[in-house]
CSV table of C-alpha atoms in Angstrom, one decimal:
chain,number,residue,atom,x,y,z
C,1,UNK,CA,97.4,110.1,109.5
C,2,UNK,CA,94.1,109.4,111.2
C,3,UNK,CA,93.7,105.7,112.2
C,4,UNK,CA,90.5,103.8,111.5
C,5,UNK,CA,89.0,102.8,114.9
C,6,UNK,CA,87.0,99.7,115.8
C,7,UNK,CA,84.8,102.1,117.8
C,8,UNK,CA,84.7,105.6,116.4
C,9,UNK,CA,82.1,107.3,118.6
C,10,UNK,CA,84.0,109.7,120.9
C,11,UNK,CA,81.8,108.5,123.7
C,12,UNK,CA,83.8,105.3,123.6
C,13,UNK,CA,86.9,107.3,124.5
C,14,UNK,CA,85.1,108.7,127.6
C,15,UNK,CA,84.0,105.2,128.6
C,16,UNK,CA,87.5,103.8,128.3
C,17,UNK,CA,88.9,106.8,130.4
C,18,UNK,CA,86.3,106.3,133.2
C,19,UNK,CA,87.0,102.5,133.3
C,20,UNK,CA,90.7,103.3,133.7
C,21,UNK,CA,89.8,104.5,137.2
C,22,UNK,CA,87.7,101.6,138.2
C,23,UNK,CA,85.3,99.0,136.8
C,24,UNK,CA,81.6,100.1,136.7
C,25,UNK,CA,78.3,99.4,135.1
C,26,UNK,CA,76.8,101.6,132.3
C,27,UNK,CA,74.3,103.3,134.7
C,28,UNK,CA,77.2,104.4,136.9
C,29,UNK,CA,79.2,105.5,133.8
C,30,UNK,CA,76.3,107.7,132.8
C,31,UNK,CA,76.0,109.1,136.2
C,32,UNK,CA,79.7,110.0,136.3
C,33,UNK,CA,79.6,111.6,132.9
C,34,UNK,CA,76.8,113.9,134.1
C,35,UNK,CA,78.4,114.5,137.5
C,36,UNK,CA,81.7,115.6,135.9
C,37,UNK,CA,79.9,117.7,133.2
C,38,UNK,CA,81.4,115.5,130.5
C,39,UNK,CA,78.0,115.6,128.9
C,40,UNK,CA,79.1,119.0,127.7
C,41,UNK,CA,81.9,117.4,125.7
C,42,UNK,CA,80.4,114.1,124.7
C,43,UNK,CA,77.0,113.9,123.1
C,44,UNK,CA,75.1,110.9,124.5
C,45,UNK,CA,71.9,109.4,125.9
C,46,UNK,CA,71.3,106.2,127.8
C,47,UNK,CA,70.7,104.2,124.6
C,48,UNK,CA,73.9,105.5,122.9
C,49,UNK,CA,75.9,104.7,126.1
C,50,UNK,CA,74.7,101.1,126.2
C,51,UNK,CA,75.4,100.8,122.4
C,52,UNK,CA,79.0,102.1,122.8
C,53,UNK,CA,79.6,99.8,125.8
C,54,UNK,CA,78.4,96.9,123.5
C,55,UNK,CA,80.8,98.0,120.7
C,56,UNK,CA,83.7,98.3,123.1
C,57,UNK,CA,83.0,94.8,124.5
C,58,UNK,CA,82.8,93.3,121.0
C,59,UNK,CA,86.1,95.0,120.1
C,60,UNK,CA,87.8,93.5,123.2
C,61,UNK,CA,88.4,96.8,124.8
C,62,UNK,CA,86.3,96.1,127.9
C,63,UNK,CA,85.1,92.9,129.5
C,64,UNK,CA,82.3,91.8,131.8
C,65,UNK,CA,83.8,91.6,135.3
C,66,UNK,CA,80.7,90.7,137.2
C,67,UNK,CA,76.9,90.8,137.3
C,68,UNK,CA,75.5,92.5,140.4
C,69,UNK,CA,72.1,91.3,141.4
C,70,UNK,CA,70.1,93.3,143.9
C,71,UNK,CA,66.4,92.7,144.7
C,72,UNK,CA,65.8,96.5,144.6
C,73,UNK,CA,67.1,97.0,141.0
C,74,UNK,CA,67.5,95.1,137.8
C,75,UNK,CA,70.8,93.2,137.5
C,76,UNK,CA,73.8,95.3,136.4
C,77,UNK,CA,76.8,94.1,134.5
C,78,UNK,CA,80.1,95.7,135.7
C,79,UNK,CA,82.7,96.2,133.0
C,80,UNK,CA,86.5,96.5,133.3
C,81,UNK,CA,89.1,97.8,131.0
C,82,UNK,CA,91.2,95.2,129.2
C,83,UNK,CA,94.9,95.7,128.2
C,84,UNK,CA,93.8,96.2,124.6
C,85,UNK,CA,91.3,98.8,125.9
C,86,UNK,CA,94.0,100.6,127.8
C,87,UNK,CA,96.2,100.7,124.7
C,88,UNK,CA,93.3,102.0,122.6
C,89,UNK,CA,92.5,104.7,125.1
C,90,UNK,CA,96.0,106.1,125.0
C,91,UNK,CA,96.5,105.7,121.3
C,92,UNK,CA,93.2,107.3,120.5
C,93,UNK,CA,93.6,110.2,123.0
C,94,UNK,CA,97.2,110.9,121.7
C,95,UNK,CA,95.9,111.0,118.1
C,96,UNK,CA,93.1,113.5,119.0
C,97,UNK,CA,95.4,115.7,121.0
C,98,UNK,CA,98.2,115.8,118.4
C,99,UNK,CA,96.3,115.8,115.1
C,100,UNK,CA,93.9,118.5,114.1
C,101,UNK,CA,90.9,117.1,112.2
C,102,UNK,CA,88.6,118.6,109.7
C,103,UNK,CA,85.3,119.1,111.5
C,104,UNK,CA,82.1,120.2,109.8
C,105,UNK,CA,80.4,122.6,112.2
C,106,UNK,CA,76.9,123.7,111.2
C,107,UNK,CA,77.7,127.4,111.7
C,108,UNK,CA,80.5,127.0,109.1
C,109,UNK,CA,78.1,125.4,106.7
C,110,UNK,CA,75.7,128.4,107.2
C,111,UNK,CA,78.5,130.9,106.7
C,112,UNK,CA,79.4,129.3,103.4
C,113,UNK,CA,75.8,130.2,102.2
C,114,UNK,CA,75.4,133.5,104.1
C,115,UNK,CA,75.2,135.7,101.0
C,116,UNK,CA,71.8,134.2,100.2
C,117,UNK,CA,70.4,136.3,103.1
C,118,UNK,CA,70.0,140.0,102.8
C,119,UNK,CA,72.7,141.9,104.6
C,120,UNK,CA,70.1,143.4,107.0
C,121,UNK,CA,68.7,139.9,107.9
C,122,UNK,CA,72.2,138.4,108.2
C,123,UNK,CA,73.3,141.2,110.6
C,124,UNK,CA,70.1,140.8,112.7
C,125,UNK,CA,70.6,137.0,112.9
C,126,UNK,CA,74.2,137.3,113.8
C,127,UNK,CA,73.3,139.8,116.5
C,128,UNK,CA,71.1,137.1,118.0
C,129,UNK,CA,73.9,134.7,117.8
C,130,UNK,CA,76.3,137.1,119.4
C,131,UNK,CA,73.9,137.6,122.3
C,132,UNK,CA,73.6,133.8,122.7
C,133,UNK,CA,77.4,133.4,122.6
C,134,UNK,CA,77.8,136.1,125.3
C,135,UNK,CA,75.3,134.2,127.5
C,136,UNK,CA,77.2,130.9,126.9
C,137,UNK,CA,80.5,132.5,127.7
C,138,UNK,CA,79.2,134.1,130.9
C,139,UNK,CA,77.6,130.8,132.0
C,140,UNK,CA,80.9,128.9,131.3
C,141,UNK,CA,83.0,131.5,133.2
C,142,UNK,CA,80.6,131.2,136.2
C,143,UNK,CA,80.9,127.4,136.1
C,144,UNK,CA,84.7,127.6,136.0
C,145,UNK,CA,84.8,130.2,138.8
C,146,UNK,CA,82.5,128.0,141.0
C,147,UNK,CA,84.6,124.9,140.3
C,148,UNK,CA,87.8,126.7,141.0
C,149,UNK,CA,86.4,128.0,144.3
C,150,UNK,CA,85.5,124.4,145.2
C,151,UNK,CA,89.2,123.5,144.7
C,152,UNK,CA,88.8,121.7,141.4
C,153,UNK,CA,92.3,121.5,139.8
C,154,UNK,CA,92.7,123.5,136.5
C,155,UNK,CA,93.5,120.4,134.5
C,156,UNK,CA,90.0,119.1,135.2
C,157,UNK,CA,88.6,122.3,133.8
C,158,UNK,CA,90.7,122.5,130.7
C,159,UNK,CA,87.9,121.6,128.3
C,160,UNK,CA,85.9,124.5,129.8
C,161,UNK,CA,88.8,126.9,129.2
C,162,UNK,CA,89.0,125.6,125.6
C,163,UNK,CA,85.3,126.2,125.3
C,164,UNK,CA,85.7,129.8,126.5
C,165,UNK,CA,88.6,130.4,124.1
C,166,UNK,CA,86.5,129.1,121.2
C,167,UNK,CA,83.5,131.2,122.3
C,168,UNK,CA,85.6,134.3,122.6
C,169,UNK,CA,87.1,133.8,119.2
C,170,UNK,CA,83.7,133.2,117.6
C,171,UNK,CA,82.3,136.3,119.4
C,172,UNK,CA,85.1,138.4,117.9
C,173,UNK,CA,84.6,136.9,114.5
C,174,UNK,CA,80.8,137.4,114.5
C,175,UNK,CA,81.2,141.1,115.6
C,176,UNK,CA,83.7,141.8,112.8
C,177,UNK,CA,81.4,140.0,110.3
C,178,UNK,CA,78.5,142.1,111.3
C,179,UNK,CA,80.5,145.2,110.6
C,180,UNK,CA,81.7,143.9,107.3
C,181,UNK,CA,78.1,143.0,106.3
C,182,UNK,CA,77.0,146.6,107.2
C,183,UNK,CA,79.7,148.3,105.1
C,184,UNK,CA,78.4,150.3,102.1
C,185,UNK,CA,80.7,148.4,99.7
C,186,UNK,CA,79.2,145.0,100.6
C,187,UNK,CA,75.6,146.4,100.6
C,188,UNK,CA,76.0,147.7,97.0
C,189,UNK,CA,77.8,144.5,95.9
C,190,UNK,CA,75.1,142.3,97.4
C,191,UNK,CA,72.4,144.4,95.8
C,192,UNK,CA,74.1,144.0,92.4
C,193,UNK,CA,74.4,140.2,92.7
C,194,UNK,CA,71.3,139.2,94.6
C,195,UNK,CA,69.0,142.2,94.5
C,196,UNK,CA,66.8,140.8,91.7
C,197,UNK,CA,66.7,137.3,93.3
C,198,UNK,CA,65.5,138.3,96.8
């Protein structure tokens, strides 16, 4: 069963994980998220990062360790992981790894209403999607190759391997769907049901 979390934004999980390594201030957290390409896995901006840091502090998962004052920059508060935060990190991560969750991707929502579009338009739009998926897959493969050549261990690229597997599965699905939508049986069935409405 999925546990109700004091902080439910997945960005909170990333913050806890980075603070496991060492205490840091939110600006540094944001820099590291970008530097390690975690911004491909966690949707965030500067405002949401500071908001999540505030929520984690309020929940007792992180604490202010020190405030760094520098004449060149505004003062920065460095945060450290608490014991409760460490416990939350491991509990939350274990839950996400072990338990599949119902997600509501926008493409799934669009597919549930696909029959509203004419077969020809649906096939044309899916062709565009397939081209975009091909480009994303190639870009991801190139990034994995480059990181591997730089000596990055595979475990630090596992989310990119997952992304590739999902892209490849979706590419296969879209190609098959395009074929099915072009089949004479579907065309006549669509015309019978929707022809007068289009």
